[in-house]
Coordinates of C-alpha atoms in Angstrom, one line a residue:
M85 CA 10.0 25.4 34.9
D86 CA 8.1 22.8 37.0
T87 CA 6.8 20.0 34.7
A88 CA 4.9 18.2 37.5
G89 CA 1.6 19.0 35.8
G90 CA 2.7 17.7 32.4
D91 CA 1.4 14.6 30.6
E92 CA 2.1 11.1 31.7
R93 CA 4.7 10.5 29.0
G94 CA 6.6 13.6 30.2
T95 CA 6.5 12.3 33.8
T96 CA 7.8 8.9 32.7
E97 CA 10.6 10.3 30.7
R98 CA 11.6 12.6 33.6
V99 CA 11.5 9.7 36.1
L100 CA 13.7 7.6 33.8
T101 CA 16.1 10.5 33.5
L102 CA 16.2 10.8 37.3
L103 CA 17.0 7.1 37.5
G104 CA 19.9 7.5 35.1
L105 CA 21.3 10.4 37.1
L106 CA 21.1 8.4 40.4
Q107 CA 23.0 5.5 38.7
Q108 CA 25.7 7.8 37.5
R109 CA 26.9 9.2 40.9
Q110 CA 27.0 8.2 44.5
V111 CA 25.0 11.1 46.0
W112 CA 22.9 14.0 44.5
T113 CA 21.4 16.8 46.5
G114 CA 17.8 17.7 45.8
T115 CA 18.8 21.1 44.4
E116 CA 21.3 19.5 41.9
L117 CA 18.7 17.1 40.7
A118 CA 16.1 19.8 40.3
E119 CA 18.5 21.9 38.2
R120 CA 19.4 19.0 36.0
L121 CA 15.8 18.0 35.4
G122 CA 14.4 21.6 35.2
V123 CA 11.8 21.1 37.9
T124 CA 11.3 22.1 41.5
P125 CA 12.7 20.2 44.5
R126 CA 9.1 19.3 45.4
T127 CA 8.7 17.5 42.0
V128 CA 12.0 15.7 42.6
R129 CA 10.7 14.4 45.9
R130 CA 7.5 13.1 44.2
D131 CA 9.6 11.4 41.5
I132 CA 11.8 9.8 44.1
E133 CA 8.7 8.3 45.6
R134 CA 7.7 7.0 42.2
L135 CA 11.0 5.2 41.9
R136 CA 10.5 3.7 45.3
T137 CA 7.1 2.3 44.4
L138 CA 8.9 0.6 41.4
G139 CA 11.3 -1.2 43.7
Y140 CA 14.3 1.1 43.7
Q141 CA 15.8 1.7 47.2
V142 CA 16.5 5.5 47.1
H143 CA 17.9 6.7 50.4
A144 CA 17.7 10.3 51.6
S145 CA 20.1 11.8 54.2
Q146 CA 20.3 15.3 55.7
G147 CA 23.2 17.6 56.5
V148 CA 26.5 18.3 54.9
G149 CA 27.3 15.7 52.3
G150 CA 23.7 14.4 52.4
G151 CA 21.3 14.0 49.6
Y152 CA 19.7 11.2 47.5
Q153 CA 21.5 7.9 47.0
L154 CA 20.5 4.8 45.1
G155 CA 20.8 1.8 47.4
H156 CA 20.6 -2.0 47.1
G157 CA 17.2 -3.6 47.1
Q158 CA 16.1 -7.2 47.8
D159 CA 15.2 -7.7 44.1
L160 CA 16.9 -6.6 41.0
P161 CA 14.9 -3.7 39.4
P162 CA 15.3 -2.6 35.8
L163 CA 18.6 -1.0 34.8
L164 CA 18.9 2.1 32.6
L165 CA 21.8 1.9 30.2
D166 CA 22.9 4.5 27.7
D167 CA 24.1 3.5 24.2
E168 CA 27.8 3.0 25.2
E169 CA 26.9 1.0 28.3
A170 CA 24.5 -1.2 26.3
I171 CA 27.1 -1.9 23.7
A172 CA 29.7 -2.7 26.3
T173 CA 27.3 -5.0 28.1
A174 CA 26.3 -6.9 25.0
V175 CA 29.9 -7.4 23.9
S176 CA 30.9 -8.6 27.4
L177 CA 28.0 -11.1 27.4
L178 CA 29.1 -12.4 24.0
A179 CA 32.6 -13.0 25.5
G180 CA 31.2 -14.5 28.6
A181 CA 29.0 -16.9 26.6
G182 CA 32.1 -18.9 25.7
G183 CA 33.8 -18.6 29.1
A184 CA 35.1 -21.4 31.1
V185 CA 33.3 -20.6 34.3
V186 CA 30.7 -23.3 35.1
G187 CA 27.2 -22.0 34.4
A188 CA 28.4 -18.6 33.2
G189 CA 27.9 -19.3 29.5
D190 CA 24.3 -20.3 29.9
A191 CA 23.6 -17.2 32.1
A192 CA 25.3 -14.9 29.6
V193 CA 23.2 -16.2 26.7
R194 CA 20.0 -15.8 28.8
A195 CA 21.0 -12.2 29.7
L196 CA 22.0 -11.5 26.1
T197 CA 18.6 -12.6 24.7
K198 CA 16.9 -10.3 27.2
L199 CA 19.0 -7.4 26.1
D200 CA 18.6 -8.3 22.4
R201 CA 14.8 -7.9 22.8
V202 CA 15.1 -4.2 23.6
L203 CA 18.4 -3.3 21.8
P204 CA 17.8 -0.7 19.0
T205 CA 18.8 -1.8 15.5
R206 CA 21.6 0.9 15.3
L207 CA 23.2 -0.7 18.4
R208 CA 22.9 -4.2 17.1
R209 CA 25.1 -3.3 14.2
E210 CA 27.8 -1.9 16.5
V211 CA 27.6 -4.9 18.8
R212 CA 28.1 -7.2 15.7
A213 CA 31.1 -5.2 14.6
L214 CA 32.7 -5.1 18.0
S215 CA 32.1 -8.8 18.8
G216 CA 34.5 -9.8 16.1
S217 CA 37.4 -8.3 18.0
V218 CA 36.6 -10.2 21.2
E219 CA 39.4 -12.8 21.4
S220 CA 38.1 -14.4 24.5
F221 CA 34.9 -15.7 22.9
G222 CA 34.8 -19.4 23.1
G223 CA 37.1 -19.5 26.1
G224 CA 37.9 -23.2 26.8
R225 CA 35.3 -24.3 24.3
T226 CA 35.4 -24.8 20.6
P227 CA 35.0 -21.2 19.1
V228 CA 31.6 -20.5 17.6
D229 CA 30.2 -17.6 15.6
P230 CA 28.4 -15.2 18.0
E231 CA 25.8 -14.4 15.4
V232 CA 24.9 -18.1 15.3
I233 CA 24.6 -18.2 19.0
M234 CA 22.3 -15.2 18.9
T235 CA 20.2 -16.6 16.1
L236 CA 19.7 -19.8 18.0
A237 CA 19.0 -18.1 21.3
R238 CA 16.3 -15.9 19.6
A239 CA 14.8 -19.0 17.9
C240 CA 14.6 -20.8 21.3
R241 CA 13.1 -17.7 22.9
D242 CA 10.6 -17.0 20.1
E243 CA 9.8 -20.7 19.5
V244 CA 10.3 -20.6 15.7
V245 CA 11.3 -23.4 13.3
T246 CA 15.0 -23.1 12.4
G247 CA 17.0 -24.5 9.5
F248 CA 20.8 -25.1 9.0
D249 CA 23.3 -27.1 7.1
Y250 CA 24.9 -30.0 9.1
P251 CA 27.5 -32.6 8.2
S252 CA 26.4 -36.2 8.7
R253 CA 28.1 -39.4 7.4
G254 CA 30.3 -37.6 4.9
E255 CA 27.7 -35.3 3.5
V256 CA 26.1 -31.9 4.4
R257 CA 22.4 -31.9 4.7
R258 CA 19.8 -29.3 5.4
R259 CA 18.1 -29.9 8.8
R260 CA 14.9 -28.4 10.2
I261 CA 14.4 -28.3 13.9
E262 CA 12.2 -26.9 16.7
P263 CA 15.0 -25.4 19.0
Y264 CA 14.4 -25.7 22.7
R265 CA 17.6 -24.9 24.6
L266 CA 21.2 -23.9 24.1
V267 CA 23.5 -26.1 26.3
A268 CA 27.1 -25.4 27.1
S269 CA 29.4 -28.3 28.0
D270 CA 33.0 -27.9 29.2
R271 CA 34.1 -28.1 25.6
R272 CA 31.4 -27.2 23.2
W273 CA 28.0 -25.5 22.6
Y274 CA 25.0 -27.7 21.6
V275 CA 21.4 -26.9 20.6
F276 CA 18.8 -29.3 22.0
A277 CA 16.0 -29.6 19.6
Y278 CA 13.2 -31.7 18.1
D279 CA 14.3 -32.9 14.6
L280 CA 11.3 -32.5 12.3
E281 CA 12.6 -35.0 9.7
R282 CA 13.6 -37.8 12.2
E283 CA 10.6 -36.9 14.4
D284 CA 12.7 -37.3 17.5
W285 CA 14.9 -35.3 20.0
R286 CA 18.4 -34.5 18.9
S287 CA 21.4 -32.5 20.0
F288 CA 23.6 -30.6 17.4
R289 CA 27.0 -29.1 17.8
V290 CA 26.8 -25.4 17.2
D291 CA 30.4 -25.2 15.8
R292 CA 29.3 -27.6 13.0
M293 CA 26.2 -25.7 12.0
T294 CA 26.4 -23.4 8.9
D295 CA 23.8 -21.2 7.1
V296 CA 21.7 -21.0 10.2
S297 CA 18.4 -19.2 9.7
A298 CA 15.4 -18.8 12.0
G299 CA 12.0 -18.7 10.1
T300 CA 8.7 -17.1 11.1
W301 CA 6.8 -20.4 11.5
R302 CA 6.1 -20.8 15.2
F303 CA 5.8 -24.2 16.9
R304 CA 3.9 -25.3 19.9
P305 CA 6.4 -26.6 22.5
R306 CA 6.3 -30.4 23.1
A307 CA 6.8 -32.2 26.4
A308 CA 10.6 -32.4 26.4
P309 CA 13.3 -34.3 28.3
D310 CA 15.7 -32.3 30.4
A311 CA 18.0 -30.6 27.9
A312 CA 21.2 -30.6 29.9
T313 CA 20.9 -34.3 30.8
Y314 CA 19.9 -35.3 27.3
V315 CA 22.9 -33.5 25.7
Q316 CA 25.3 -34.9 28.3
E317 CA 24.1 -38.4 27.7
S318 CA 24.4 -37.9 24.0
V319 CA 28.0 -36.6 24.3
A320 CA 29.1 -39.2 26.9
S321 CA 27.5 -42.4 25.5
R322 CA 25.0 -42.3 22.7
V323 CA 27.5 -41.3 20.0
Y324 CA 29.7 -44.4 20.8
P325 CA 29.1 -47.9 19.4
H326 CA 29.2 -49.3 23.0
Q327 CA 27.5 -48.0 26.1
A328 CA 27.7 -49.2 29.6
R329 CA 26.1 -48.6 33.0
F330 CA 27.8 -49.1 36.4
L331 CA 26.7 -48.8 40.1
V332 CA 29.6 -47.2 41.8
H333 CA 30.0 -47.4 45.6
A334 CA 30.8 -43.8 46.1
A335 CA 28.9 -40.5 46.4
A336 CA 27.9 -38.9 43.1
D337 CA 29.7 -35.6 43.9
A338 CA 33.0 -37.5 44.6
V339 CA 32.7 -39.4 41.3
R340 CA 31.8 -36.3 39.3
A341 CA 35.0 -34.6 40.5
Q342 CA 36.9 -37.5 38.9
I343 CA 35.2 -37.6 35.5
P344 CA 34.8 -34.8 33.0
A345 CA 31.2 -34.0 32.2
S346 CA 31.8 -34.9 28.5
A347 CA 33.1 -38.4 29.4
A348 CA 30.2 -39.8 31.5
V349 CA 26.9 -39.1 33.2
V350 CA 26.9 -39.5 36.9
L351 CA 23.5 -39.9 38.6
P352 CA 23.0 -40.2 42.4
R353 CA 21.7 -43.5 43.8
G354 CA 21.3 -42.7 47.4
A355 CA 23.9 -40.9 49.6
R356 CA 26.7 -43.4 49.1
H357 CA 26.2 -44.8 45.6
C358 CA 25.8 -43.4 42.1
E359 CA 25.2 -44.7 38.6
V360 CA 27.8 -44.0 35.9
R361 CA 26.8 -44.1 32.2
S362 CA 29.5 -43.9 29.6
G363 CA 30.4 -45.0 26.1
A364 CA 33.5 -45.8 24.0
G365 CA 34.8 -47.6 21.0
S366 CA 35.2 -50.8 23.1
L367 CA 33.8 -52.1 26.3
D368 CA 37.3 -52.8 27.7
F369 CA 38.1 -49.1 27.4
V370 CA 35.0 -48.1 29.4
L371 CA 35.7 -50.8 32.0
L372 CA 39.3 -49.6 32.6
H373 CA 38.1 -46.1 33.2
V374 CA 35.7 -47.2 35.9
V375 CA 38.4 -49.4 37.5
L376 CA 40.8 -46.5 37.7
L377 CA 38.3 -44.5 39.7
G378 CA 39.4 -46.5 42.6
H379 CA 35.9 -47.4 44.0
D380 CA 34.1 -50.7 44.3
F381 CA 31.5 -51.1 41.5
E382 CA 28.9 -53.4 39.9
V383 CA 28.1 -53.9 36.2
L384 CA 24.5 -53.0 35.4
D385 CA 24.6 -53.2 31.6
P386 CA 25.4 -54.8 29.2
P387 CA 25.5 -58.3 30.6
E388 CA 28.5 -59.3 28.5
L389 CA 30.6 -56.7 30.3
K390 CA 30.7 -59.0 33.4
D391 CA 32.6 -61.6 31.2
R392 CA 35.0 -58.8 30.3
C393 CA 35.5 -58.1 34.1
R394 CA 36.4 -61.7 34.8
A395 CA 38.8 -61.8 31.8
L396 CA 40.5 -58.6 33.0
A397 CA 40.7 -59.9 36.5
D398 CA 42.4 -63.2 35.4
R399 CA 44.8 -61.2 33.3
L400 CA 45.7 -58.9 36.2
V401 CA 46.2 -61.9 38.5
S402 CA 48.4 -63.6 36.0
A403 CA 50.5 -60.4 35.6
A404 CA 50.9 -60.2 39.3
K405 CA 52.3 -63.7 39.5
S406 CA 54.9 -63.3 36.8

């Protein structure tokens, strides 16, 4: 029976079914599609045109072996996933969120939050159960609970105040934040947020957070610093008692290849120079790391580090004479 004259909802459902069929197999003839959909070949042709107006490249070829084929477009159109495909995609994204590939973790979390927005409740339960068996989660980073990652990702997306317990100076305290971004370093996951108690920007290690709960109270986003840069500077220098800045006579890309992202921040200063910001328990330790890079450099801050340079130089000259 031809349903071309049916209501709009019936047409939409039929077009979605047609899209699902085209995604399942390389080529379909018009007759095969008409039989599967319970419509005439003429209706199939009209539905193919509807898909094309939505951005899907559907090619038609004549002759033996010809038919309708879903092609590659310039933009990524919506995908239609069945239950099993949606579960597999979500679990794979959870695994990828902790991967070691640069940038893959952030992209996986973004894709996962989009999928989470439309995932039915019954499938969320299955994803939660299956994610516990994904041994690759965490990759080269410190392992984190995927449920915590999802809770924080939703809170960033929905702009809701979030609470959690966090250890600080030997005690665990309840913290309340406005979460802005999840940031993945080469070792750990962090949440970049505005701390409501301290009234300032902070970064928190996700693996240290417990009893994470996103509320319903929405916040208005503030003007925020760049999340990745803020977290990197926090990890590389702010957590240490001594911080230092150097002007290194080498291109930023070359120096970044020598220093782990968690050890220092490298900022370009022209094509042949860069600024290195780092921290440590002692200024001598920071100084030696920069010396071992093998490039000429200048001390920018703190001023007393120049005295340490002279003392180290004298010590090295004395060692060379002995």
